[in-house]
């Protein structure tokens, strides 16, 4: 009898005890949730804008982590940063495997969101699980009337993290070639505007215009509302995913020119629509076109010359 009352007492105590578990913010969050989390738990806010923009005004306590730290070289910007280099980046930011991280971009437009999505994808691939993007970025923070801090960053205590990329969300060049050659199956989704997919224009670093064979395009900007074009819309994502045949169990590979716009499609389909196993081809068409592999929608010699003359590329 005593044991029974003791158990009942314990249950009652648990029922009224405050919950101390850390609430996850991701994958999308808003200014109020970030401010509350900063007040009640340990959160690392990474400001991925340029250093100059950061110093003009940033979320109090945010750390400068310019987008360039998460990008490849000029000749192949989408290339995945080497594990050793990403280890140094995250150590210098004090990031650990258990860190709760909010990624903050400017929030200027749909293309700008791709930077936040690419950083999120890189961090997730690095083993960080508790991730969120501030929907609307710094612009949304200021529009909500939240406080802004100016000047240089505070001193950071380095961490001891060691990055080993999880390949779950990455399609390598070899993976894509296997799909193109029919040795593996997956749907290749081009996140670029239609003109890129048709081969009417190209990225400056790409060897030639065109797209991956067998691909279809689904432009990265379709996940955003018309009334608030800098805000990604979760309900719209789920609606469009269903309308366009993206569903659980699909094997999807998102690509673009340099793994920037593709990161938005990956984020929408993987993190918001909840389709497991969506992968991104990070180096995308710049890496693929310079490899000399087969391409589709490549213009003929005359059209190619005409495109150059008219300034399309």
JSON list of C-alpha atoms in Angstrom, two decimals, residues 20-222:
[
{"chain": "A", "resi": 20, "resn": "UNK", "atom": "CA", "xyz": [13.09, 21.42, -18.57]},
{"chain": "A", "resi": 21, "resn": "UNK", "atom": "CA", "xyz": [13.62, 19.70, -21.92]},
{"chain": "A", "resi": 22, "resn": "UNK", "atom": "CA", "xyz": [14.97, 21.97, -24.61]},
{"chain": "A", "resi": 23, "resn": "UNK", "atom": "CA", "xyz": [12.32, 22.72, -27.24]},
{"chain": "A", "resi": 24, "resn": "UNK", "atom": "CA", "xyz": [13.49, 22.38, -30.81]},
{"chain": "A", "resi": 25, "resn": "UNK", "atom": "CA", "xyz": [12.86, 25.39, -33.02]},
{"chain": "A", "resi": 26, "resn": "UNK", "atom": "CA", "xyz": [13.28, 23.92, -36.48]},
{"chain": "A", "resi": 27, "resn": "UNK", "atom": "CA", "xyz": [13.15, 23.54, -39.28]},
{"chain": "A", "resi": 28, "resn": "UNK", "atom": "CA", "xyz": [11.57, 27.01, -39.63]},
{"chain": "A", "resi": 29, "resn": "UNK", "atom": "CA", "xyz": [11.22, 29.49, -36.81]},
{"chain": "A", "resi": 30, "resn": "UNK", "atom": "CA", "xyz": [10.12, 33.08, -36.25]},
{"chain": "A", "resi": 31, "resn": "UNK", "atom": "CA", "xyz": [11.46, 36.09, -34.31]},
{"chain": "A", "resi": 32, "resn": "UNK", "atom": "CA", "xyz": [9.31, 35.53, -31.22]},
{"chain": "A", "resi": 33, "resn": "UNK", "atom": "CA", "xyz": [10.41, 31.90, -30.90]},
{"chain": "A", "resi": 34, "resn": "UNK", "atom": "CA", "xyz": [14.08, 32.82, -31.31]},
{"chain": "A", "resi": 35, "resn": "UNK", "atom": "CA", "xyz": [13.85, 35.58, -28.71]},
{"chain": "A", "resi": 36, "resn": "UNK", "atom": "CA", "xyz": [12.14, 33.25, -26.26]},
{"chain": "A", "resi": 37, "resn": "UNK", "atom": "CA", "xyz": [14.68, 30.51, -26.84]},
{"chain": "A", "resi": 38, "resn": "UNK", "atom": "CA", "xyz": [17.56, 32.92, -26.27]},
{"chain": "A", "resi": 39, "resn": "UNK", "atom": "CA", "xyz": [16.01, 33.88, -22.92]},
{"chain": "A", "resi": 40, "resn": "UNK", "atom": "CA", "xyz": [15.41, 30.32, -21.70]},
{"chain": "A", "resi": 41, "resn": "UNK", "atom": "CA", "xyz": [18.00, 28.03, -23.26]},
{"chain": "A", "resi": 42, "resn": "UNK", "atom": "CA", "xyz": [21.39, 27.98, -24.93]},
{"chain": "A", "resi": 43, "resn": "UNK", "atom": "CA", "xyz": [21.07, 28.84, -28.61]},
{"chain": "A", "resi": 44, "resn": "UNK", "atom": "CA", "xyz": [23.76, 29.63, -31.18]},
{"chain": "A", "resi": 45, "resn": "UNK", "atom": "CA", "xyz": [22.53, 32.17, -33.72]},
{"chain": "A", "resi": 46, "resn": "UNK", "atom": "CA", "xyz": [24.68, 32.13, -36.87]},
{"chain": "A", "resi": 47, "resn": "UNK", "atom": "CA", "xyz": [24.46, 35.29, -38.96]},
{"chain": "A", "resi": 48, "resn": "UNK", "atom": "CA", "xyz": [25.55, 34.23, -42.47]},
{"chain": "A", "resi": 49, "resn": "UNK", "atom": "CA", "xyz": [25.57, 37.72, -43.99]},
{"chain": "A", "resi": 50, "resn": "UNK", "atom": "CA", "xyz": [28.76, 39.60, -44.81]},
{"chain": "A", "resi": 51, "resn": "UNK", "atom": "CA", "xyz": [30.88, 40.94, -41.98]},
{"chain": "A", "resi": 52, "resn": "UNK", "atom": "CA", "xyz": [29.94, 44.52, -42.87]},
{"chain": "A", "resi": 53, "resn": "UNK", "atom": "CA", "xyz": [26.21, 43.75, -42.68]},
{"chain": "A", "resi": 54, "resn": "UNK", "atom": "CA", "xyz": [26.75, 41.97, -39.38]},
{"chain": "A", "resi": 55, "resn": "UNK", "atom": "CA", "xyz": [28.51, 44.94, -37.79]},
{"chain": "A", "resi": 56, "resn": "UNK", "atom": "CA", "xyz": [25.81, 47.39, -38.93]},
{"chain": "A", "resi": 57, "resn": "UNK", "atom": "CA", "xyz": [23.24, 45.44, -36.95]},
{"chain": "A", "resi": 58, "resn": "UNK", "atom": "CA", "xyz": [22.60, 41.86, -35.87]},
{"chain": "A", "resi": 59, "resn": "UNK", "atom": "CA", "xyz": [20.53, 39.80, -33.44]},
{"chain": "A", "resi": 60, "resn": "UNK", "atom": "CA", "xyz": [22.03, 40.26, -29.95]},
{"chain": "A", "resi": 61, "resn": "UNK", "atom": "CA", "xyz": [24.49, 37.48, -29.26]},
{"chain": "A", "resi": 62, "resn": "UNK", "atom": "CA", "xyz": [24.57, 36.27, -32.88]},
{"chain": "A", "resi": 63, "resn": "UNK", "atom": "CA", "xyz": [27.89, 35.06, -34.27]},
{"chain": "A", "resi": 64, "resn": "UNK", "atom": "CA", "xyz": [29.24, 36.12, -37.68]},
{"chain": "A", "resi": 65, "resn": "UNK", "atom": "CA", "xyz": [29.46, 33.11, -40.00]},
{"chain": "A", "resi": 66, "resn": "UNK", "atom": "CA", "xyz": [29.58, 34.51, -43.57]},
{"chain": "A", "resi": 67, "resn": "UNK", "atom": "CA", "xyz": [28.08, 32.31, -46.26]},
{"chain": "A", "resi": 68, "resn": "UNK", "atom": "CA", "xyz": [31.44, 32.03, -48.01]},
{"chain": "A", "resi": 69, "resn": "UNK", "atom": "CA", "xyz": [32.70, 29.78, -45.20]},
{"chain": "A", "resi": 70, "resn": "UNK", "atom": "CA", "xyz": [30.25, 27.15, -46.38]},
{"chain": "A", "resi": 71, "resn": "UNK", "atom": "CA", "xyz": [31.01, 27.41, -50.11]},
{"chain": "A", "resi": 72, "resn": "UNK", "atom": "CA", "xyz": [33.58, 25.96, -52.49]},
{"chain": "A", "resi": 73, "resn": "UNK", "atom": "CA", "xyz": [36.14, 27.79, -54.68]},
{"chain": "A", "resi": 74, "resn": "UNK", "atom": "CA", "xyz": [35.18, 30.31, -57.38]},
{"chain": "A", "resi": 75, "resn": "UNK", "atom": "CA", "xyz": [35.59, 27.78, -60.16]},
{"chain": "A", "resi": 76, "resn": "UNK", "atom": "CA", "xyz": [33.17, 25.39, -58.44]},
{"chain": "A", "resi": 77, "resn": "UNK", "atom": "CA", "xyz": [31.26, 27.28, -55.70]},
{"chain": "A", "resi": 78, "resn": "UNK", "atom": "CA", "xyz": [28.89, 24.41, -54.97]},
{"chain": "A", "resi": 79, "resn": "UNK", "atom": "CA", "xyz": [31.65, 21.98, -54.12]},
{"chain": "A", "resi": 80, "resn": "UNK", "atom": "CA", "xyz": [31.34, 20.59, -50.60]},
{"chain": "A", "resi": 81, "resn": "UNK", "atom": "CA", "xyz": [33.85, 22.16, -48.23]},
{"chain": "A", "resi": 82, "resn": "UNK", "atom": "CA", "xyz": [36.46, 19.63, -47.09]},
{"chain": "A", "resi": 83, "resn": "UNK", "atom": "CA", "xyz": [35.76, 18.01, -43.73]},
{"chain": "A", "resi": 84, "resn": "UNK", "atom": "CA", "xyz": [38.95, 19.41, -42.21]},
{"chain": "A", "resi": 85, "resn": "UNK", "atom": "CA", "xyz": [38.07, 22.94, -43.28]},
{"chain": "A", "resi": 86, "resn": "UNK", "atom": "CA", "xyz": [34.49, 22.62, -41.99]},
{"chain": "A", "resi": 87, "resn": "UNK", "atom": "CA", "xyz": [35.88, 21.25, -38.73]},
{"chain": "A", "resi": 88, "resn": "UNK", "atom": "CA", "xyz": [37.89, 24.45, -38.32]},
{"chain": "A", "resi": 89, "resn": "UNK", "atom": "CA", "xyz": [34.86, 26.61, -39.17]},
{"chain": "A", "resi": 90, "resn": "UNK", "atom": "CA", "xyz": [32.60, 24.95, -36.63]},
{"chain": "A", "resi": 91, "resn": "UNK", "atom": "CA", "xyz": [35.27, 24.80, -33.92]},
{"chain": "A", "resi": 92, "resn": "UNK", "atom": "CA", "xyz": [35.91, 28.52, -34.31]},
{"chain": "A", "resi": 93, "resn": "UNK", "atom": "CA", "xyz": [32.17, 29.15, -33.93]},
{"chain": "A", "resi": 94, "resn": "UNK", "atom": "CA", "xyz": [32.02, 27.05, -30.75]},
{"chain": "A", "resi": 95, "resn": "UNK", "atom": "CA", "xyz": [29.59, 24.60, -32.36]},
{"chain": "A", "resi": 96, "resn": "UNK", "atom": "CA", "xyz": [29.24, 21.10, -30.91]},
{"chain": "A", "resi": 97, "resn": "UNK", "atom": "CA", "xyz": [27.20, 18.10, -32.06]},
{"chain": "A", "resi": 98, "resn": "UNK", "atom": "CA", "xyz": [24.56, 18.98, -29.48]},
{"chain": "A", "resi": 99, "resn": "UNK", "atom": "CA", "xyz": [24.29, 22.69, -30.28]},
{"chain": "A", "resi": 100, "resn": "UNK", "atom": "CA", "xyz": [20.95, 24.26, -31.01]},
{"chain": "A", "resi": 101, "resn": "UNK", "atom": "CA", "xyz": [21.51, 26.50, -34.03]},
{"chain": "A", "resi": 102, "resn": "UNK", "atom": "CA", "xyz": [19.44, 29.16, -35.74]},
{"chain": "A", "resi": 103, "resn": "UNK", "atom": "CA", "xyz": [20.62, 30.26, -39.20]},
{"chain": "A", "resi": 104, "resn": "UNK", "atom": "CA", "xyz": [19.94, 33.90, -40.07]},
{"chain": "A", "resi": 105, "resn": "UNK", "atom": "CA", "xyz": [20.19, 35.37, -43.59]},
{"chain": "A", "resi": 106, "resn": "UNK", "atom": "CA", "xyz": [19.13, 38.86, -44.69]},
{"chain": "A", "resi": 107, "resn": "UNK", "atom": "CA", "xyz": [15.67, 37.80, -45.84]},
{"chain": "A", "resi": 108, "resn": "UNK", "atom": "CA", "xyz": [15.67, 39.97, -48.96]},
{"chain": "A", "resi": 109, "resn": "UNK", "atom": "CA", "xyz": [14.15, 37.51, -51.45]},
{"chain": "A", "resi": 110, "resn": "UNK", "atom": "CA", "xyz": [13.77, 33.85, -52.48]},
{"chain": "A", "resi": 111, "resn": "UNK", "atom": "CA", "xyz": [17.34, 33.55, -53.76]},
{"chain": "A", "resi": 112, "resn": "UNK", "atom": "CA", "xyz": [18.66, 34.86, -50.46]},
{"chain": "A", "resi": 113, "resn": "UNK", "atom": "CA", "xyz": [16.86, 32.02, -48.67]},
{"chain": "A", "resi": 114, "resn": "UNK", "atom": "CA", "xyz": [19.02, 29.55, -50.61]},
{"chain": "A", "resi": 115, "resn": "UNK", "atom": "CA", "xyz": [22.06, 30.67, -48.61]},
{"chain": "A", "resi": 116, "resn": "UNK", "atom": "CA", "xyz": [20.35, 29.80, -45.33]},
{"chain": "A", "resi": 117, "resn": "UNK", "atom": "CA", "xyz": [19.16, 26.47, -46.73]},
{"chain": "A", "resi": 118, "resn": "UNK", "atom": "CA", "xyz": [22.66, 25.59, -47.97]},
{"chain": "A", "resi": 119, "resn": "UNK", "atom": "CA", "xyz": [24.19, 26.36, -44.56]},
{"chain": "A", "resi": 120, "resn": "UNK", "atom": "CA", "xyz": [21.42, 24.32, -42.85]},
{"chain": "A", "resi": 121, "resn": "UNK", "atom": "CA", "xyz": [22.13, 21.38, -45.21]},
{"chain": "A", "resi": 122, "resn": "UNK", "atom": "CA", "xyz": [25.86, 21.60, -44.53]},
{"chain": "A", "resi": 123, "resn": "UNK", "atom": "CA", "xyz": [25.35, 21.69, -40.76]},
{"chain": "A", "resi": 124, "resn": "UNK", "atom": "CA", "xyz": [22.94, 18.76, -40.87]},
{"chain": "A", "resi": 125, "resn": "UNK", "atom": "CA", "xyz": [25.42, 16.79, -42.97]},
{"chain": "A", "resi": 126, "resn": "UNK", "atom": "CA", "xyz": [28.07, 17.69, -40.37]},
{"chain": "A", "resi": 127, "resn": "UNK", "atom": "CA", "xyz": [26.08, 15.93, -37.64]},
{"chain": "A", "resi": 128, "resn": "UNK", "atom": "CA", "xyz": [24.16, 18.85, -36.12]},
{"chain": "A", "resi": 129, "resn": "UNK", "atom": "CA", "xyz": [20.57, 17.80, -35.46]},
{"chain": "A", "resi": 130, "resn": "UNK", "atom": "CA", "xyz": [18.90, 20.75, -33.74]},
{"chain": "A", "resi": 131, "resn": "UNK", "atom": "CA", "xyz": [18.66, 23.26, -36.59]},
{"chain": "A", "resi": 132, "resn": "UNK", "atom": "CA", "xyz": [16.33, 26.05, -37.65]},
{"chain": "A", "resi": 133, "resn": "UNK", "atom": "CA", "xyz": [16.19, 28.83, -40.20]},
{"chain": "A", "resi": 134, "resn": "UNK", "atom": "CA", "xyz": [14.75, 32.17, -39.13]},
{"chain": "A", "resi": 135, "resn": "UNK", "atom": "CA", "xyz": [12.01, 32.59, -41.74]},
{"chain": "A", "resi": 136, "resn": "UNK", "atom": "CA", "xyz": [12.38, 36.05, -43.23]},
{"chain": "A", "resi": 137, "resn": "UNK", "atom": "CA", "xyz": [15.86, 36.44, -41.76]},
{"chain": "A", "resi": 138, "resn": "UNK", "atom": "CA", "xyz": [17.18, 39.66, -40.30]},
{"chain": "A", "resi": 139, "resn": "UNK", "atom": "CA", "xyz": [14.50, 41.67, -42.08]},
{"chain": "A", "resi": 140, "resn": "UNK", "atom": "CA", "xyz": [11.77, 39.72, -40.25]},
{"chain": "A", "resi": 141, "resn": "UNK", "atom": "CA", "xyz": [13.58, 40.23, -36.94]},
{"chain": "A", "resi": 142, "resn": "UNK", "atom": "CA", "xyz": [13.67, 44.00, -37.40]},
{"chain": "A", "resi": 143, "resn": "UNK", "atom": "CA", "xyz": [10.10, 44.18, -38.70]},
{"chain": "A", "resi": 144, "resn": "UNK", "atom": "CA", "xyz": [9.01, 42.41, -35.50]},
{"chain": "A", "resi": 145, "resn": "UNK", "atom": "CA", "xyz": [10.58, 45.22, -33.48]},
{"chain": "A", "resi": 146, "resn": "UNK", "atom": "CA", "xyz": [13.23, 43.01, -31.87]},
{"chain": "A", "resi": 147, "resn": "UNK", "atom": "CA", "xyz": [16.44, 44.55, -30.47]},
{"chain": "A", "resi": 148, "resn": "UNK", "atom": "CA", "xyz": [19.50, 44.91, -32.67]},
{"chain": "A", "resi": 149, "resn": "UNK", "atom": "CA", "xyz": [23.13, 44.86, -31.60]},
{"chain": "A", "resi": 150, "resn": "UNK", "atom": "CA", "xyz": [25.95, 46.62, -33.46]},
{"chain": "A", "resi": 151, "resn": "UNK", "atom": "CA", "xyz": [29.68, 46.11, -33.69]},
{"chain": "A", "resi": 152, "resn": "UNK", "atom": "CA", "xyz": [32.04, 43.17, -33.68]},
{"chain": "A", "resi": 153, "resn": "UNK", "atom": "CA", "xyz": [31.31, 39.72, -32.32]},
{"chain": "A", "resi": 154, "resn": "UNK", "atom": "CA", "xyz": [31.90, 38.62, -28.77]},
{"chain": "A", "resi": 155, "resn": "UNK", "atom": "CA", "xyz": [34.80, 36.32, -27.91]},
{"chain": "A", "resi": 156, "resn": "UNK", "atom": "CA", "xyz": [34.03, 32.71, -28.79]},
{"chain": "A", "resi": 157, "resn": "UNK", "atom": "CA", "xyz": [35.29, 29.67, -26.90]},
{"chain": "A", "resi": 158, "resn": "UNK", "atom": "CA", "xyz": [36.31, 27.14, -29.57]},
{"chain": "A", "resi": 159, "resn": "UNK", "atom": "CA", "xyz": [34.79, 23.67, -29.50]},
{"chain": "A", "resi": 160, "resn": "UNK", "atom": "CA", "xyz": [36.43, 20.31, -30.16]},
{"chain": "A", "resi": 161, "resn": "UNK", "atom": "CA", "xyz": [33.99, 19.07, -32.79]},
{"chain": "A", "resi": 162, "resn": "UNK", "atom": "CA", "xyz": [35.34, 16.94, -35.64]},
{"chain": "A", "resi": 163, "resn": "UNK", "atom": "CA", "xyz": [33.28, 16.91, -38.80]},
{"chain": "A", "resi": 164, "resn": "UNK", "atom": "CA", "xyz": [32.60, 13.69, -40.66]},
{"chain": "A", "resi": 165, "resn": "UNK", "atom": "CA", "xyz": [29.93, 14.23, -43.27]},
{"chain": "A", "resi": 166, "resn": "UNK", "atom": "CA", "xyz": [26.84, 12.05, -43.20]},
{"chain": "A", "resi": 167, "resn": "UNK", "atom": "CA", "xyz": [26.19, 11.15, -46.88]},
{"chain": "A", "resi": 168, "resn": "UNK", "atom": "CA", "xyz": [22.45, 10.63, -46.37]},
{"chain": "A", "resi": 169, "resn": "UNK", "atom": "CA", "xyz": [21.47, 13.96, -47.95]},
{"chain": "A", "resi": 170, "resn": "UNK", "atom": "CA", "xyz": [24.24, 14.20, -50.57]},
{"chain": "A", "resi": 171, "resn": "UNK", "atom": "CA", "xyz": [24.32, 12.97, -54.15]},
{"chain": "A", "resi": 172, "resn": "UNK", "atom": "CA", "xyz": [27.86, 12.89, -55.51]},
{"chain": "A", "resi": 173, "resn": "UNK", "atom": "CA", "xyz": [28.80, 13.30, -59.16]},
{"chain": "A", "resi": 174, "resn": "UNK", "atom": "CA", "xyz": [29.21, 9.53, -59.33]},
{"chain": "A", "resi": 175, "resn": "UNK", "atom": "CA", "xyz": [25.75, 9.03, -57.81]},
{"chain": "A", "resi": 176, "resn": "UNK", "atom": "CA", "xyz": [24.21, 11.30, -60.43]},
{"chain": "A", "resi": 177, "resn": "UNK", "atom": "CA", "xyz": [26.08, 9.57, -63.25]},
{"chain": "A", "resi": 178, "resn": "UNK", "atom": "CA", "xyz": [24.72, 6.23, -62.06]},
{"chain": "A", "resi": 179, "resn": "UNK", "atom": "CA", "xyz": [21.21, 7.67, -62.27]},
{"chain": "A", "resi": 180, "resn": "UNK", "atom": "CA", "xyz": [21.81, 9.12, -65.74]},
{"chain": "A", "resi": 181, "resn": "UNK", "atom": "CA", "xyz": [23.32, 5.82, -66.92]},
{"chain": "A", "resi": 182, "resn": "UNK", "atom": "CA", "xyz": [20.33, 3.86, -65.61]},
{"chain": "A", "resi": 183, "resn": "UNK", "atom": "CA", "xyz": [22.35, 2.00, -62.98]},
{"chain": "A", "resi": 184, "resn": "UNK", "atom": "CA", "xyz": [20.34, 3.63, -60.18]},
{"chain": "A", "resi": 185, "resn": "UNK", "atom": "CA", "xyz": [16.91, 5.21, -60.03]},
{"chain": "A", "resi": 186, "resn": "UNK", "atom": "CA", "xyz": [15.95, 8.65, -58.76]},
{"chain": "A", "resi": 187, "resn": "UNK", "atom": "CA", "xyz": [14.19, 11.73, -60.08]},
{"chain": "A", "resi": 188, "resn": "UNK", "atom": "CA", "xyz": [16.50, 14.62, -60.91]},
{"chain": "A", "resi": 189, "resn": "UNK", "atom": "CA", "xyz": [14.89, 17.97, -60.01]},
{"chain": "A", "resi": 190, "resn": "UNK", "atom": "CA", "xyz": [16.36, 21.17, -61.51]},
{"chain": "A", "resi": 191, "resn": "UNK", "atom": "CA", "xyz": [15.72, 24.12, -59.16]},
{"chain": "A", "resi": 192, "resn": "UNK", "atom": "CA", "xyz": [16.78, 26.77, -61.71]},
{"chain": "A", "resi": 193, "resn": "UNK", "atom": "CA", "xyz": [14.50, 29.05, -63.73]},
{"chain": "A", "resi": 194, "resn": "UNK", "atom": "CA", "xyz": [13.23, 27.50, -66.96]},
{"chain": "A", "resi": 195, "resn": "UNK", "atom": "CA", "xyz": [15.72, 29.37, -69.17]},
{"chain": "A", "resi": 196, "resn": "UNK", "atom": "CA", "xyz": [18.62, 27.52, -67.50]},
{"chain": "A", "resi": 197, "resn": "UNK", "atom": "CA", "xyz": [16.89, 24.17, -67.88]},
{"chain": "A", "resi": 198, "resn": "UNK", "atom": "CA", "xyz": [16.23, 24.87, -71.57]},
{"chain": "A", "resi": 199, "resn": "UNK", "atom": "CA", "xyz": [19.86, 25.79, -72.16]},
{"chain": "A", "resi": 200, "resn": "UNK", "atom": "CA", "xyz": [19.03, 29.40, -73.04]},
{"chain": "A", "resi": 201, "resn": "UNK", "atom": "CA", "xyz": [21.40, 30.76, -70.41]},
{"chain": "A", "resi": 202, "resn": "UNK", "atom": "CA", "xyz": [24.08, 29.42, -68.06]},
{"chain": "A", "resi": 203, "resn": "UNK", "atom": "CA", "xyz": [26.15, 30.16, -64.97]},
{"chain": "A", "resi": 204, "resn": "UNK", "atom": "CA", "xyz": [29.43, 31.97, -65.71]},
{"chain": "A", "resi": 205, "resn": "UNK", "atom": "CA", "xyz": [31.48, 29.08, -64.28]},
{"chain": "A", "resi": 206, "resn": "UNK", "atom": "CA", "xyz": [29.64, 26.37, -66.26]},
{"chain": "A", "resi": 207, "resn": "UNK", "atom": "CA", "xyz": [31.40, 24.94, -69.31]},
{"chain": "A", "resi": 208, "resn": "UNK", "atom": "CA", "xyz": [28.19, 25.02, -71.36]},
{"chain": "A", "resi": 209, "resn": "UNK", "atom": "CA", "xyz": [24.45, 25.52, -70.94]},
{"chain": "A", "resi": 210, "resn": "UNK", "atom": "CA", "xyz": [21.98, 22.70, -70.48]},
{"chain": "A", "resi": 211, "resn": "UNK", "atom": "CA", "xyz": [20.73, 20.38, -67.79]},
{"chain": "A", "resi": 212, "resn": "UNK", "atom": "CA", "xyz": [21.08, 16.84, -66.52]},
{"chain": "A", "resi": 213, "resn": "UNK", "atom": "CA", "xyz": [19.59, 14.18, -68.79]},
{"chain": "A", "resi": 214, "resn": "UNK", "atom": "CA", "xyz": [16.12, 12.96, -67.73]},
{"chain": "A", "resi": 215, "resn": "UNK", "atom": "CA", "xyz": [15.64, 15.91, -65.36]},
{"chain": "A", "resi": 216, "resn": "UNK", "atom": "CA", "xyz": [12.59, 18.09, -64.88]},
{"chain": "A", "resi": 217, "resn": "UNK", "atom": "CA", "xyz": [12.56, 21.57, -63.45]},
{"chain": "A", "resi": 218, "resn": "UNK", "atom": "CA", "xyz": [10.76, 22.81, -60.39]},
{"chain": "A", "resi": 219, "resn": "UNK", "atom": "CA", "xyz": [11.93, 26.33, -59.65]},
{"chain": "A", "resi": 220, "resn": "UNK", "atom": "CA", "xyz": [13.10, 27.13, -56.14]},
{"chain": "A", "resi": 221, "resn": "UNK", "atom": "CA", "xyz": [10.91, 30.23, -55.80]},
{"chain": "A", "resi": 222, "resn": "UNK", "atom": "CA", "xyz": [7.58, 28.40, -55.93]}
]
